[in-house]
Amino acid sequence: MNLSDEIRYELLEGRIALVTIDRPAQRNAINRGVVAGLREAWRRIGDDDSVRVAILTGSGDKAFCAGMDLKEAAALQLKVPPRDMLPVLGEVDFIDKPVIAAVNGGAYAGGWLFAQMCDLCIAAEHALFGITEARVGRGMPWAAPLIHMLPQRIVMELLLTGKPMTAQRLQGLGYVNEVVPAAQLQERALQMARDIADNAPLTVKAARELVYLSTEMGRSAALRAARHVFEGVYLSEDAQEGPRAFAEKRPPRWTGR
C-alpha cells in the first residue's frame, strides 16, 4: 500500500508495520511527499491495535535517507524550519509502539534524525551515518538528545566535522544495536520485531516509556515515575496470564488488558 508516491506501507504477519521511504533515485531524500506519507504511516500505526512494532527503512541499497531534498529546499528558500516541519517521533508525532530503524545505506542529516528518533537500530555493513549540516550552513537543533545516546566528544566530532561514521564504529559506541550483511538486514529487523511482538504489549509499552522518562529525570524521580508507569501493568489481565502460561507450559495469549 502506498501512502504517497514516496512512502510504502506494509502490514507483515498481521502485527508488524514495514514503512519504506521509496525515492531510491534521489537517495530517499526528504520532500513533501515523504513528510506527508510518513505522517500518515505514524497515524495508521498508532490507530491500528493489531500493530505491535514498526520498521522504518529505505528503498534500494545506497541510502536509508540522504536528508532534506536540497533542490526542493532551495526552491522554497527555507529559513528557520517550523518545529512541525518533519514527522519526528517523540517531538512532533507520537506513537506508543516500538520502531526499529533498518538502515540500508547512508543516513545523513535528516536521515540521521530519522534513525535517531527510532527506538532501535539495525544497520547494513556498508551503512554510513553523518550529521552534515555544517557543510551546507544549516542547523541541527534536533541533535540535542544525542548527548544521552553518545559520549560528548563523539557528538562534538559528528556535529563539528560533518564527517560520516561507519555503522561498525557506532555499534561500538552503543548507537547501533546490530550490524549485519545487507542481504540479511530486513530479515534481522523482522526477527527483532517478532521478538518484541511476542512479548506482553503493556509491558513493552511501559518499558519503552521508562527508558525515555529516565533520560529526563534524576534517579529518585525516575524510580517514582517508573513505579507509576508499571502499576497498570501489574494490575492487568496479562500480568496473570504470563505466569499462568508458564506454569501450564504453553505460549501466553496476550490481550493487552
mmCIF file of C-alpha atoms in Angstrom:
data_model
loop_
_atom_site.group_PDB
_atom_site.id
_atom_site.type_symbol
_atom_site.label_atom_id
_atom_site.label_comp_id
_atom_site.label_asym_id
_atom_site.label_seq_id
_atom_site.Cartn_x
_atom_site.Cartn_y
_atom_site.Cartn_z
ATOM 1 C CA MET A 1 0.000 0.000 0.000
ATOM 2 C CA ASN A 2 1.355 3.431 -0.950
ATOM 3 C CA LEU A 3 0.562 6.270 1.460
ATOM 4 C CA SER A 4 2.101 8.711 -1.026
ATOM 5 C CA ASP A 5 4.225 8.315 -4.145
ATOM 6 C CA GLU A 6 7.236 8.187 -1.838
ATOM 7 C CA ILE A 7 6.138 6.007 1.106
ATOM 8 C CA ARG A 8 5.207 2.315 1.032
ATOM 9 C CA TYR A 9 3.297 0.772 3.949
ATOM 10 C CA GLU A 10 3.003 -2.972 4.511
ATOM 11 C CA LEU A 11 1.481 -4.963 7.361
ATOM 12 C CA LEU A 12 3.561 -8.110 7.861
ATOM 13 C CA GLU A 13 2.398 -11.169 9.755
ATOM 14 C CA GLY A 14 -0.617 -9.212 10.914
ATOM 15 C CA ARG A 15 1.338 -7.302 13.579
ATOM 16 C CA ILE A 16 4.476 -5.641 12.134
ATOM 17 C CA ALA A 17 4.261 -2.443 10.060
ATOM 18 C CA LEU A 18 7.024 -2.001 7.469
ATOM 19 C CA VAL A 19 7.406 1.619 6.328
ATOM 20 C CA THR A 20 9.713 2.246 3.364
ATOM 21 C CA ILE A 21 10.939 5.585 2.037
ATOM 22 C CA ASP A 22 10.756 4.937 -1.706
ATOM 23 C CA ARG A 23 12.812 7.531 -3.621
ATOM 24 C CA PRO A 24 15.903 5.487 -4.492
ATOM 25 C CA ALA A 25 16.891 7.693 -7.447
ATOM 26 C CA GLN A 26 17.045 10.656 -5.035
ATOM 27 C CA ARG A 27 18.731 8.590 -2.292
ATOM 28 C CA ASN A 28 15.423 8.625 -0.394
ATOM 29 C CA ALA A 29 15.790 12.348 0.318
ATOM 30 C CA ILE A 30 13.008 14.056 2.267
ATOM 31 C CA ASN A 31 10.498 16.003 0.199
ATOM 32 C CA ARG A 32 6.892 16.976 0.843
ATOM 33 C CA GLY A 33 5.646 13.561 -0.267
ATOM 34 C CA VAL A 34 7.931 11.789 2.200
ATOM 35 C CA VAL A 35 6.736 14.064 5.005
ATOM 36 C CA ALA A 36 3.049 13.524 4.201
ATOM 37 C CA GLY A 37 3.469 9.774 3.763
ATOM 38 C CA LEU A 38 5.403 9.285 6.999
ATOM 39 C CA ARG A 39 2.900 11.354 8.939
ATOM 40 C CA GLU A 40 0.103 9.131 7.637
ATOM 41 C CA ALA A 41 2.156 5.994 8.446
ATOM 42 C CA TRP A 42 2.607 7.057 12.076
ATOM 43 C CA ARG A 43 -1.126 7.797 12.327
ATOM 44 C CA ARG A 44 -2.018 4.346 10.983
ATOM 45 C CA ILE A 45 0.419 2.590 13.287
ATOM 46 C CA GLY A 46 -0.901 4.451 16.309
ATOM 47 C CA ASP A 47 -4.543 3.757 15.429
ATOM 48 C CA ASP A 48 -4.177 0.072 14.495
ATOM 49 C CA ASP A 49 -4.345 -2.096 17.613
ATOM 50 C CA SER A 50 -3.047 -5.091 15.651
ATOM 51 C CA VAL A 51 0.311 -3.377 15.040
ATOM 52 C CA ARG A 52 2.790 -4.187 17.807
ATOM 53 C CA VAL A 53 6.058 -2.973 16.225
ATOM 54 C CA ALA A 54 7.111 -0.894 13.209
ATOM 55 C CA ILE A 55 10.197 -0.944 10.999
ATOM 56 C CA LEU A 56 11.408 2.120 9.077
ATOM 57 C CA THR A 57 13.755 1.567 6.149
ATOM 58 C CA GLY A 58 14.727 2.975 2.759
ATOM 59 C CA SER A 59 14.407 1.647 -0.766
ATOM 60 C CA GLY A 60 17.472 0.272 -2.553
ATOM 61 C CA ASP A 61 20.935 -0.349 -1.140
ATOM 62 C CA LYS A 62 22.544 3.083 -1.451
ATOM 63 C CA ALA A 63 20.696 5.210 1.098
ATOM 64 C CA PHE A 64 18.416 4.935 4.087
ATOM 65 C CA CYS A 65 17.754 8.658 3.729
ATOM 66 C CA ALA A 66 20.120 11.371 2.488
ATOM 67 C CA GLY A 67 18.370 14.154 4.430
ATOM 68 C CA MET A 68 16.374 17.029 3.013
ATOM 69 C CA ASP A 69 15.900 17.279 -0.726
ATOM 70 C CA LEU A 70 18.148 20.333 -1.085
ATOM 71 C CA LYS A 71 16.776 21.170 -4.526
ATOM 72 C CA GLU A 72 13.285 21.468 -3.082
ATOM 73 C CA ALA A 73 14.619 23.340 -0.036
ATOM 74 C CA ALA A 74 16.492 25.798 -2.271
ATOM 75 C CA ALA A 75 13.362 26.463 -4.300
ATOM 76 C CA LEU A 76 11.395 27.100 -1.109
ATOM 77 C CA GLN A 77 14.160 29.397 0.233
ATOM 78 C CA LEU A 78 13.564 27.874 3.652
ATOM 79 C CA LYS A 79 14.863 29.873 6.601
ATOM 80 C CA VAL A 80 14.046 28.780 10.174
ATOM 81 C CA PRO A 81 12.215 25.446 9.825
ATOM 82 C CA PRO A 82 8.951 25.258 11.769
ATOM 83 C CA ARG A 83 9.042 22.783 14.626
ATOM 84 C CA ASP A 84 6.441 20.549 12.967
ATOM 85 C CA MET A 85 8.086 20.561 9.550
ATOM 86 C CA LEU A 86 9.177 16.897 9.767
ATOM 87 C CA PRO A 87 7.191 13.942 11.167
ATOM 88 C CA VAL A 88 9.662 13.301 14.006
ATOM 89 C CA LEU A 89 8.555 10.681 16.506
ATOM 90 C CA GLY A 90 8.672 11.859 20.096
ATOM 91 C CA GLU A 91 8.798 15.513 19.072
ATOM 92 C CA VAL A 92 6.017 16.194 16.558
ATOM 93 C CA ASP A 93 4.291 12.835 16.050
ATOM 94 C CA PHE A 94 3.686 10.399 18.904
ATOM 95 C CA ILE A 95 3.048 6.661 18.997
ATOM 96 C CA ASP A 96 3.465 4.289 21.937
ATOM 97 C CA LYS A 97 4.828 1.339 19.950
ATOM 98 C CA PRO A 98 8.492 0.483 19.293
ATOM 99 C CA VAL A 99 10.014 1.463 15.956
ATOM 100 C CA ILE A 100 13.147 -0.180 14.545
ATOM 101 C CA ALA A 101 15.337 1.665 12.035
ATOM 102 C CA ALA A 102 16.651 -0.763 9.404
ATOM 103 C CA VAL A 103 19.411 1.389 7.918
ATOM 104 C CA ASN A 104 20.143 0.072 4.446
ATOM 105 C CA GLY A 105 22.698 2.686 3.352
ATOM 106 C CA GLY A 106 23.658 6.291 4.002
ATOM 107 C CA ALA A 107 21.798 8.098 6.792
ATOM 108 C CA TYR A 108 22.739 11.758 6.584
ATOM 109 C CA ALA A 109 21.322 14.904 8.228
ATOM 110 C CA GLY A 110 17.550 14.331 8.313
ATOM 111 C CA GLY A 111 18.272 10.681 7.599
ATOM 112 C CA TRP A 112 20.328 10.534 10.804
ATOM 113 C CA LEU A 113 17.385 12.213 12.546
ATOM 114 C CA PHE A 114 15.014 9.511 11.280
ATOM 115 C CA ALA A 115 17.332 6.799 12.627
ATOM 116 C CA GLN A 116 17.780 8.713 15.894
ATOM 117 C CA MET A 117 14.035 9.003 16.512
ATOM 118 C CA CYS A 118 13.551 5.231 16.299
ATOM 119 C CA ASP A 119 13.826 3.122 19.433
ATOM 120 C CA LEU A 120 16.258 0.571 17.997
ATOM 121 C CA CYS A 121 18.647 0.497 15.041
ATOM 122 C CA ILE A 122 19.973 -2.310 12.864
ATOM 123 C CA ALA A 123 22.349 -1.313 10.075
ATOM 124 C CA ALA A 124 23.788 -2.907 6.967
ATOM 125 C CA GLU A 125 27.564 -3.352 6.987
ATOM 126 C CA HIS A 126 28.073 -0.637 4.373
ATOM 127 C CA ALA A 127 25.811 1.938 6.090
ATOM 128 C CA LEU A 128 27.268 5.329 6.965
ATOM 129 C CA PHE A 129 25.797 7.869 9.379
ATOM 130 C CA GLY A 130 26.508 11.591 9.291
ATOM 131 C CA ILE A 131 25.234 14.927 10.591
ATOM 132 C CA THR A 132 26.323 17.014 7.628
ATOM 133 C CA GLU A 133 24.565 20.348 8.271
ATOM 134 C CA ALA A 134 27.811 22.222 8.965
ATOM 135 C CA ARG A 135 28.849 21.525 5.371
ATOM 136 C CA VAL A 136 25.824 23.328 3.915
ATOM 137 C CA GLY A 137 25.356 26.059 6.522
ATOM 138 C CA ARG A 138 22.226 24.609 8.085
ATOM 139 C CA GLY A 139 21.403 23.711 11.698
ATOM 140 C CA MET A 140 20.714 20.576 13.710
ATOM 141 C CA PRO A 141 18.785 21.542 16.859
ATOM 142 C CA TRP A 142 17.176 18.097 16.746
ATOM 143 C CA ALA A 143 20.561 16.579 17.695
ATOM 144 C CA ALA A 144 20.215 17.670 21.348
ATOM 145 C CA PRO A 145 19.054 14.192 22.531
ATOM 146 C CA LEU A 146 22.307 12.688 21.237
ATOM 147 C CA ILE A 147 24.035 13.658 24.474
ATOM 148 C CA HIS A 148 22.026 10.826 26.079
ATOM 149 C CA MET A 149 22.969 8.398 23.309
ATOM 150 C CA LEU A 150 26.659 9.059 22.614
ATOM 151 C CA PRO A 151 29.694 10.391 24.538
ATOM 152 C CA GLN A 152 30.109 14.168 24.457
ATOM 153 C CA ARG A 153 33.289 14.190 22.380
ATOM 154 C CA ILE A 154 31.774 11.873 19.795
ATOM 155 C CA VAL A 155 28.798 14.224 19.485
ATOM 156 C CA MET A 156 31.235 17.121 19.064
ATOM 157 C CA GLU A 157 33.106 15.250 16.335
ATOM 158 C CA LEU A 158 29.915 14.450 14.443
ATOM 159 C CA LEU A 159 28.492 17.975 14.612
ATOM 160 C CA LEU A 160 31.658 19.989 14.025
ATOM 161 C CA THR A 161 33.333 17.951 11.279
ATOM 162 C CA GLY A 162 30.239 16.849 9.385
ATOM 163 C CA LYS A 163 32.088 13.649 8.509
ATOM 164 C CA PRO A 164 30.210 10.334 8.477
ATOM 165 C CA MET A 165 30.857 7.412 10.790
ATOM 166 C CA THR A 166 30.594 3.748 9.936
ATOM 167 C CA ALA A 167 27.891 1.527 11.336
ATOM 168 C CA GLN A 168 30.608 -0.562 12.970
ATOM 169 C CA ARG A 169 32.036 2.400 14.890
ATOM 170 C CA LEU A 170 28.605 3.486 16.035
ATOM 171 C CA GLN A 171 27.776 -0.036 17.138
ATOM 172 C CA GLY A 172 30.881 0.044 19.320
ATOM 173 C CA LEU A 173 29.633 3.311 20.814
ATOM 174 C CA GLY A 174 26.175 1.893 21.511
ATOM 175 C CA TYR A 175 24.205 3.902 18.930
ATOM 176 C CA VAL A 176 23.575 0.968 16.581
ATOM 177 C CA ASN A 177 22.223 -2.260 18.053
ATOM 178 C CA GLU A 178 23.462 -4.635 15.347
ATOM 179 C CA VAL A 179 25.416 -4.556 12.090
ATOM 180 C CA VAL A 180 24.570 -7.253 9.547
ATOM 181 C CA PRO A 181 25.258 -8.049 5.865
ATOM 182 C CA ALA A 182 22.949 -6.033 3.631
ATOM 183 C CA ALA A 183 21.193 -9.152 2.346
ATOM 184 C CA GLN A 184 20.190 -10.044 5.909
ATOM 185 C CA LEU A 185 19.033 -6.591 7.039
ATOM 186 C CA GLN A 186 15.289 -6.895 6.539
ATOM 187 C CA GLU A 187 15.076 -10.414 7.954
ATOM 188 C CA ARG A 188 17.098 -9.440 11.025
ATOM 189 C CA ALA A 189 14.888 -6.391 11.596
ATOM 190 C CA LEU A 190 11.829 -8.615 11.220
ATOM 191 C CA GLN A 191 13.216 -11.091 13.738
ATOM 192 C CA MET A 192 13.809 -8.333 16.274
ATOM 193 C CA ALA A 193 10.269 -7.080 15.618
ATOM 194 C CA ARG A 194 8.913 -10.596 16.169
ATOM 195 C CA ASP A 195 10.825 -10.898 19.441
ATOM 196 C CA ILE A 196 9.195 -7.677 20.650
ATOM 197 C CA ALA A 197 5.730 -8.528 19.291
ATOM 198 C CA ASP A 198 5.788 -11.879 21.121
ATOM 199 C CA ASN A 199 6.047 -10.075 24.456
ATOM 200 C CA ALA A 200 3.260 -8.641 26.606
ATOM 201 C CA PRO A 201 2.227 -5.390 24.882
ATOM 202 C CA LEU A 202 1.502 -3.464 28.078
ATOM 203 C CA THR A 203 4.932 -4.327 29.477
ATOM 204 C CA VAL A 204 6.626 -3.338 26.197
ATOM 205 C CA LYS A 205 4.784 -0.008 26.161
ATOM 206 C CA ALA A 206 5.694 0.757 29.779
ATOM 207 C CA ALA A 207 9.319 -0.327 29.353
ATOM 208 C CA ARG A 208 9.712 1.987 26.377
ATOM 209 C CA GLU A 209 8.240 4.855 28.397
ATOM 210 C CA LEU A 210 10.572 4.027 31.287
ATOM 211 C CA VAL A 211 13.658 4.480 29.113
ATOM 212 C CA TYR A 212 12.592 7.893 27.857
ATOM 213 C CA LEU A 213 11.375 9.315 31.147
ATOM 214 C CA SER A 214 14.633 8.201 32.778
ATOM 215 C CA THR A 215 16.641 10.409 30.411
ATOM 216 C CA GLU A 216 14.807 13.468 31.726
ATOM 217 C CA MET A 217 14.892 12.781 35.474
ATOM 218 C CA GLY A 218 17.274 12.132 38.309
ATOM 219 C CA ARG A 219 17.488 8.672 39.869
ATOM 220 C CA SER A 220 14.873 9.074 42.618
ATOM 221 C CA ALA A 221 12.351 10.877 40.410
ATOM 222 C CA ALA A 222 12.754 8.251 37.689
ATOM 223 C CA LEU A 223 12.162 5.434 40.161
ATOM 224 C CA ARG A 224 8.976 7.081 41.432
ATOM 225 C CA ALA A 225 7.728 7.724 37.902
ATOM 226 C CA ALA A 226 8.564 4.175 36.817
ATOM 227 C CA ARG A 227 6.544 2.666 39.645
ATOM 228 C CA HIS A 228 3.568 4.710 38.471
ATOM 229 C CA VAL A 229 4.098 3.685 34.827
ATOM 230 C CA PHE A 230 4.148 -0.028 35.690
ATOM 231 C CA GLU A 231 1.220 -0.012 38.129
ATOM 232 C CA GLY A 232 -1.254 -0.632 35.318
ATOM 233 C CA VAL A 233 0.912 -3.468 34.021
ATOM 234 C CA TYR A 234 0.886 -5.265 37.379
ATOM 235 C CA LEU A 235 -2.904 -4.871 37.629
ATOM 236 C CA SER A 236 -3.582 -6.153 34.099
ATOM 237 C CA GLU A 237 -5.040 -9.473 32.974
ATOM 238 C CA ASP A 238 -1.796 -10.102 31.081
ATOM 239 C CA ALA A 239 0.158 -9.974 34.356
ATOM 240 C CA GLN A 240 -1.838 -13.034 35.457
ATOM 241 C CA GLU A 241 -1.769 -14.713 32.060
ATOM 242 C CA GLY A 242 2.034 -14.714 31.786
ATOM 243 C CA PRO A 243 2.779 -16.752 34.940
ATOM 244 C CA ARG A 244 -0.246 -18.987 34.252
ATOM 245 C CA ALA A 245 1.004 -19.776 30.734
ATOM 246 C CA PHE A 246 4.469 -20.520 32.102
ATOM 247 C CA ALA A 247 3.035 -22.915 34.699
ATOM 248 C CA GLU A 248 0.899 -24.610 32.042
ATOM 249 C CA LYS A 249 3.864 -24.849 29.631
ATOM 250 C CA ARG A 250 2.141 -23.031 26.761
ATOM 251 C CA PRO A 251 2.621 -19.740 24.910
ATOM 252 C CA PRO A 252 0.864 -16.818 26.604
ATOM 253 C CA ARG A 253 -2.233 -15.355 24.975
ATOM 254 C CA TRP A 254 -1.812 -11.603 25.391
ATOM 255 C CA THR A 255 -4.896 -9.401 25.294
ATOM 256 C CA GLY A 256 -3.294 -6.046 26.125
ATOM 257 C CA ARG A 257 -5.699 -5.670 29.025
#
